[in-house]
Amino acid sequence: MYPPGLVDRVVAACGRAELRKRLLPARLVVYVVLGLALFSPAPYLDVMRHLVEGLWGLGLLGAWRVPAKSSLFRARQRLGPEPLRVLLTTAAKPMGGEATPGSFWRGLWLLAVDGTGWDVADSPADEAAFARPGNSRGPGKSSFPQVRMAYLVEVGTAPPSATRPRPGLRT
């Protein structure tokens, strides 16, 4: 859904292109962050290994090695949220056409609301930004702050068309 050329253009437009050759180029970091979103319970390094596993099998990585977790954290900070936001808004468009069954009705694009949630790090900053949901011990007593996200899904083809995490969103 996000071809390398598009990712490179978005990274450059956001001013995040590398000035020097890095172990973790911005394009790879974008794909790692997308992988982390898809496999949220998985550790950083496992997501990275799965992402590059096929390239190793084809012999395309040479002596490249999976970097330390701290390098991934710094690379995510360098990248920032803007390239991912721009990438999503660039790609968020109807996937189905008027002829795609279930995508349109009387010229209207059919969308459904869906949502998800996931735990984030147990830090004061995340607790302030995302809050803790309630549990049997009472409101705001869960083990981890949680991000709740509501998004629109195209009915006929079902790709996410607009996602936006909301700090403190409670369901």
mmCIF file of C-alpha atoms in Angstrom:
data_model
loop_
_atom_site.group_PDB
_atom_site.id
_atom_site.type_symbol
_atom_site.label_atom_id
_atom_site.label_comp_id
_atom_site.label_asym_id
_atom_site.label_seq_id
_atom_site.Cartn_x
_atom_site.Cartn_y
_atom_site.Cartn_z
ATOM 1 C CA MET A 1 0.000 0.000 0.000
ATOM 2 C CA TYR A 2 2.970 2.305 0.624
ATOM 3 C CA PRO A 3 5.496 1.798 -2.187
ATOM 4 C CA PRO A 4 9.116 2.816 -1.479
ATOM 5 C CA GLY A 5 9.007 5.746 -3.925
ATOM 6 C CA LEU A 6 6.014 7.283 -2.154
ATOM 7 C CA VAL A 7 7.636 6.793 1.268
ATOM 8 C CA ASP A 8 10.855 8.435 0.028
ATOM 9 C CA ARG A 9 8.949 11.440 -1.400
ATOM 10 C CA VAL A 10 6.992 11.922 1.835
ATOM 11 C CA VAL A 11 10.131 11.633 3.988
ATOM 12 C CA ALA A 12 11.911 14.203 1.795
ATOM 13 C CA ALA A 13 8.906 16.562 1.774
ATOM 14 C CA CYS A 14 8.840 16.461 5.586
ATOM 15 C CA GLY A 15 12.561 17.272 5.763
ATOM 16 C CA ARG A 16 13.510 13.919 7.312
ATOM 17 C CA ALA A 17 15.752 12.576 4.532
ATOM 18 C CA GLU A 18 19.207 11.467 5.675
ATOM 19 C CA LEU A 19 22.221 13.675 5.163
ATOM 20 C CA ARG A 20 24.505 10.654 5.594
ATOM 21 C CA LYS A 21 24.205 6.907 5.088
ATOM 22 C CA ARG A 22 22.658 5.321 8.199
ATOM 23 C CA LEU A 23 22.122 1.809 9.487
ATOM 24 C CA LEU A 24 18.437 2.768 9.816
ATOM 25 C CA PRO A 25 17.411 4.923 6.841
ATOM 26 C CA ALA A 26 14.167 6.873 7.181
ATOM 27 C CA ARG A 27 12.345 4.616 4.694
ATOM 28 C CA LEU A 28 13.102 1.544 6.803
ATOM 29 C CA VAL A 29 12.038 3.364 9.984
ATOM 30 C CA VAL A 30 8.674 4.225 8.376
ATOM 31 C CA TYR A 31 8.109 0.542 7.580
ATOM 32 C CA VAL A 32 9.184 -0.482 11.097
ATOM 33 C CA VAL A 33 6.707 1.978 12.653
ATOM 34 C CA LEU A 34 3.939 0.628 10.402
ATOM 35 C CA GLY A 35 4.949 -2.903 11.452
ATOM 36 C CA LEU A 36 4.816 -1.904 15.117
ATOM 37 C CA ALA A 37 1.277 -0.649 14.582
ATOM 38 C CA LEU A 38 0.245 -3.919 12.929
ATOM 39 C CA PHE A 39 1.962 -6.139 15.500
ATOM 40 C CA SER A 40 1.644 -3.978 18.611
ATOM 41 C CA PRO A 41 2.302 -6.706 21.192
ATOM 42 C CA ALA A 42 5.540 -7.753 19.452
ATOM 43 C CA PRO A 43 8.905 -6.396 20.643
ATOM 44 C CA TYR A 44 10.666 -3.804 18.465
ATOM 45 C CA LEU A 45 13.466 -6.104 17.422
ATOM 46 C CA ASP A 46 11.108 -8.944 16.480
ATOM 47 C CA VAL A 47 9.183 -6.611 14.176
ATOM 48 C CA MET A 48 12.466 -5.455 12.615
ATOM 49 C CA ARG A 49 13.656 -9.046 12.120
ATOM 50 C CA HIS A 50 10.391 -10.051 10.455
ATOM 51 C CA LEU A 51 10.518 -6.989 8.237
ATOM 52 C CA VAL A 52 13.974 -7.798 6.846
ATOM 53 C CA GLU A 53 13.854 -11.601 7.046
ATOM 54 C CA GLY A 54 12.966 -12.059 3.387
ATOM 55 C CA LEU A 55 15.772 -9.747 2.273
ATOM 56 C CA TRP A 56 18.296 -11.832 4.195
ATOM 57 C CA GLY A 57 16.966 -14.984 2.560
ATOM 58 C CA LEU A 58 17.539 -13.445 -0.867
ATOM 59 C CA GLY A 59 21.051 -12.331 0.083
ATOM 60 C CA LEU A 60 20.195 -8.646 -0.412
ATOM 61 C CA LEU A 61 21.379 -7.358 2.967
ATOM 62 C CA GLY A 62 25.035 -8.330 2.827
ATOM 63 C CA ALA A 63 26.679 -7.595 6.195
ATOM 64 C CA TRP A 64 23.764 -5.459 7.470
ATOM 65 C CA ARG A 65 22.643 -6.405 10.969
ATOM 66 C CA VAL A 66 19.615 -5.606 13.088
ATOM 67 C CA PRO A 67 20.537 -2.580 15.216
ATOM 68 C CA ALA A 68 20.112 -2.300 18.969
ATOM 69 C CA LYS A 69 16.690 -1.375 20.344
ATOM 70 C CA SER A 70 18.045 1.999 21.504
ATOM 71 C CA SER A 71 18.984 2.781 17.885
ATOM 72 C CA LEU A 72 15.410 2.076 16.815
ATOM 73 C CA PHE A 73 14.104 4.437 19.510
ATOM 74 C CA ARG A 74 16.438 7.222 18.351
ATOM 75 C CA ALA A 75 15.544 6.598 14.706
ATOM 76 C CA ARG A 76 11.824 6.919 15.544
ATOM 77 C CA GLN A 77 12.517 10.199 17.321
ATOM 78 C CA ARG A 78 14.481 11.506 14.314
ATOM 79 C CA LEU A 79 11.643 10.544 12.000
ATOM 80 C CA GLY A 80 8.873 12.036 14.140
ATOM 81 C CA PRO A 81 5.143 11.699 13.458
ATOM 82 C CA GLU A 82 4.822 14.062 10.481
ATOM 83 C CA PRO A 83 5.958 11.677 7.681
ATOM 84 C CA LEU A 84 3.470 9.041 8.861
ATOM 85 C CA ARG A 85 0.677 11.610 9.038
ATOM 86 C CA VAL A 86 1.468 12.845 5.519
ATOM 87 C CA LEU A 87 1.784 9.275 4.214
ATOM 88 C CA LEU A 88 -1.637 8.370 5.560
ATOM 89 C CA THR A 89 -3.380 11.471 4.231
ATOM 90 C CA THR A 90 -1.684 10.981 0.838
ATOM 91 C CA ALA A 91 -2.864 7.377 0.600
ATOM 92 C CA ALA A 92 -6.318 7.837 2.198
ATOM 93 C CA LYS A 93 -8.627 7.795 -0.793
ATOM 94 C CA PRO A 94 -11.326 5.505 -2.107
ATOM 95 C CA MET A 95 -9.814 2.157 -3.037
ATOM 96 C CA GLY A 96 -12.913 0.968 -4.830
ATOM 97 C CA GLY A 97 -14.595 2.729 -7.699
ATOM 98 C CA GLU A 98 -18.255 3.271 -8.468
ATOM 99 C CA ALA A 99 -18.319 -0.245 -9.967
ATOM 100 C CA THR A 100 -16.827 -1.941 -6.877
ATOM 101 C CA PRO A 101 -19.646 -3.819 -5.135
ATOM 102 C CA GLY A 102 -20.459 -2.260 -1.768
ATOM 103 C CA SER A 103 -18.172 0.788 -2.110
ATOM 104 C CA PHE A 104 -20.714 3.375 -3.251
ATOM 105 C CA TRP A 105 -24.451 3.855 -2.965
ATOM 106 C CA ARG A 106 -26.202 6.460 -5.116
ATOM 107 C CA GLY A 107 -22.895 8.243 -5.639
ATOM 108 C CA LEU A 108 -21.985 8.290 -1.932
ATOM 109 C CA TRP A 109 -18.786 6.694 -0.619
ATOM 110 C CA LEU A 110 -19.824 4.095 1.983
ATOM 111 C CA LEU A 111 -17.772 4.138 5.188
ATOM 112 C CA ALA A 112 -18.077 2.411 8.557
ATOM 113 C CA VAL A 113 -16.656 3.447 11.909
ATOM 114 C CA ASP A 114 -14.336 1.009 13.653
ATOM 115 C CA GLY A 115 -11.879 1.279 16.488
ATOM 116 C CA THR A 116 -9.134 -0.331 18.485
ATOM 117 C CA GLY A 117 -6.996 0.255 21.519
ATOM 118 C CA TRP A 118 -3.568 -0.725 22.794
ATOM 119 C CA ASP A 119 -1.399 -0.333 25.868
ATOM 120 C CA VAL A 120 1.467 2.160 25.873
ATOM 121 C CA ALA A 121 4.466 2.484 28.179
ATOM 122 C CA ASP A 122 3.714 3.034 31.859
ATOM 123 C CA SER A 123 5.268 6.510 31.979
ATOM 124 C CA PRO A 124 3.994 9.810 33.419
ATOM 125 C CA ALA A 125 4.050 11.387 29.939
ATOM 126 C CA ASP A 126 1.927 8.605 28.405
ATOM 127 C CA GLU A 127 -0.447 8.624 31.370
ATOM 128 C CA ALA A 128 -0.936 12.388 30.964
ATOM 129 C CA ALA A 129 -1.479 12.072 27.204
ATOM 130 C CA PHE A 130 -3.601 8.924 27.031
ATOM 131 C CA ALA A 131 -5.004 8.230 30.523
ATOM 132 C CA ARG A 132 -5.725 4.870 32.128
ATOM 133 C CA PRO A 133 -9.017 3.096 31.560
ATOM 134 C CA GLY A 134 -10.981 1.735 34.480
ATOM 135 C CA ASN A 135 -11.128 -1.829 35.729
ATOM 136 C CA SER A 136 -12.650 -3.733 38.646
ATOM 137 C CA ARG A 137 -10.668 -1.565 41.107
ATOM 138 C CA GLY A 138 -12.274 1.605 39.775
ATOM 139 C CA PRO A 139 -11.829 4.321 37.142
ATOM 140 C CA GLY A 140 -8.283 5.042 36.015
ATOM 141 C CA LYS A 141 -6.804 2.004 37.795
ATOM 142 C CA SER A 142 -5.598 -0.186 34.918
ATOM 143 C CA SER A 143 -1.967 -1.295 34.692
ATOM 144 C CA PHE A 144 -1.075 0.746 31.610
ATOM 145 C CA PRO A 145 -2.268 3.923 29.893
ATOM 146 C CA GLN A 146 -4.112 3.082 26.695
ATOM 147 C CA VAL A 147 -4.435 4.680 23.295
ATOM 148 C CA ARG A 148 -7.919 4.414 21.851
ATOM 149 C CA MET A 149 -8.343 4.983 18.151
ATOM 150 C CA ALA A 150 -11.469 5.330 16.066
ATOM 151 C CA TYR A 151 -11.204 5.246 12.279
ATOM 152 C CA LEU A 152 -13.240 5.126 9.125
ATOM 153 C CA VAL A 153 -13.175 1.986 6.994
ATOM 154 C CA GLU A 154 -14.271 1.803 3.396
ATOM 155 C CA VAL A 155 -17.154 -0.684 3.360
ATOM 156 C CA GLY A 156 -16.571 -2.266 -0.041
ATOM 157 C CA THR A 157 -12.833 -2.853 0.275
ATOM 158 C CA ALA A 158 -12.164 -2.236 4.026
ATOM 159 C CA PRO A 159 -8.822 -0.324 4.125
ATOM 160 C CA PRO A 160 -8.504 2.280 6.878
ATOM 161 C CA SER A 161 -9.252 5.624 5.226
ATOM 162 C CA ALA A 162 -8.705 8.043 8.101
ATOM 163 C CA THR A 163 -7.142 7.280 11.458
ATOM 164 C CA ARG A 164 -6.352 9.710 14.187
ATOM 165 C CA PRO A 165 -5.332 8.754 17.701
ATOM 166 C CA ARG A 166 -6.984 11.038 20.219
ATOM 167 C CA PRO A 167 -5.300 11.707 23.563
ATOM 168 C CA GLY A 168 -7.611 10.799 26.398
ATOM 169 C CA LEU A 169 -10.289 9.303 24.129
ATOM 170 C CA ARG A 170 -12.400 6.981 26.227
ATOM 171 C CA THR A 171 -14.956 4.483 25.055
#
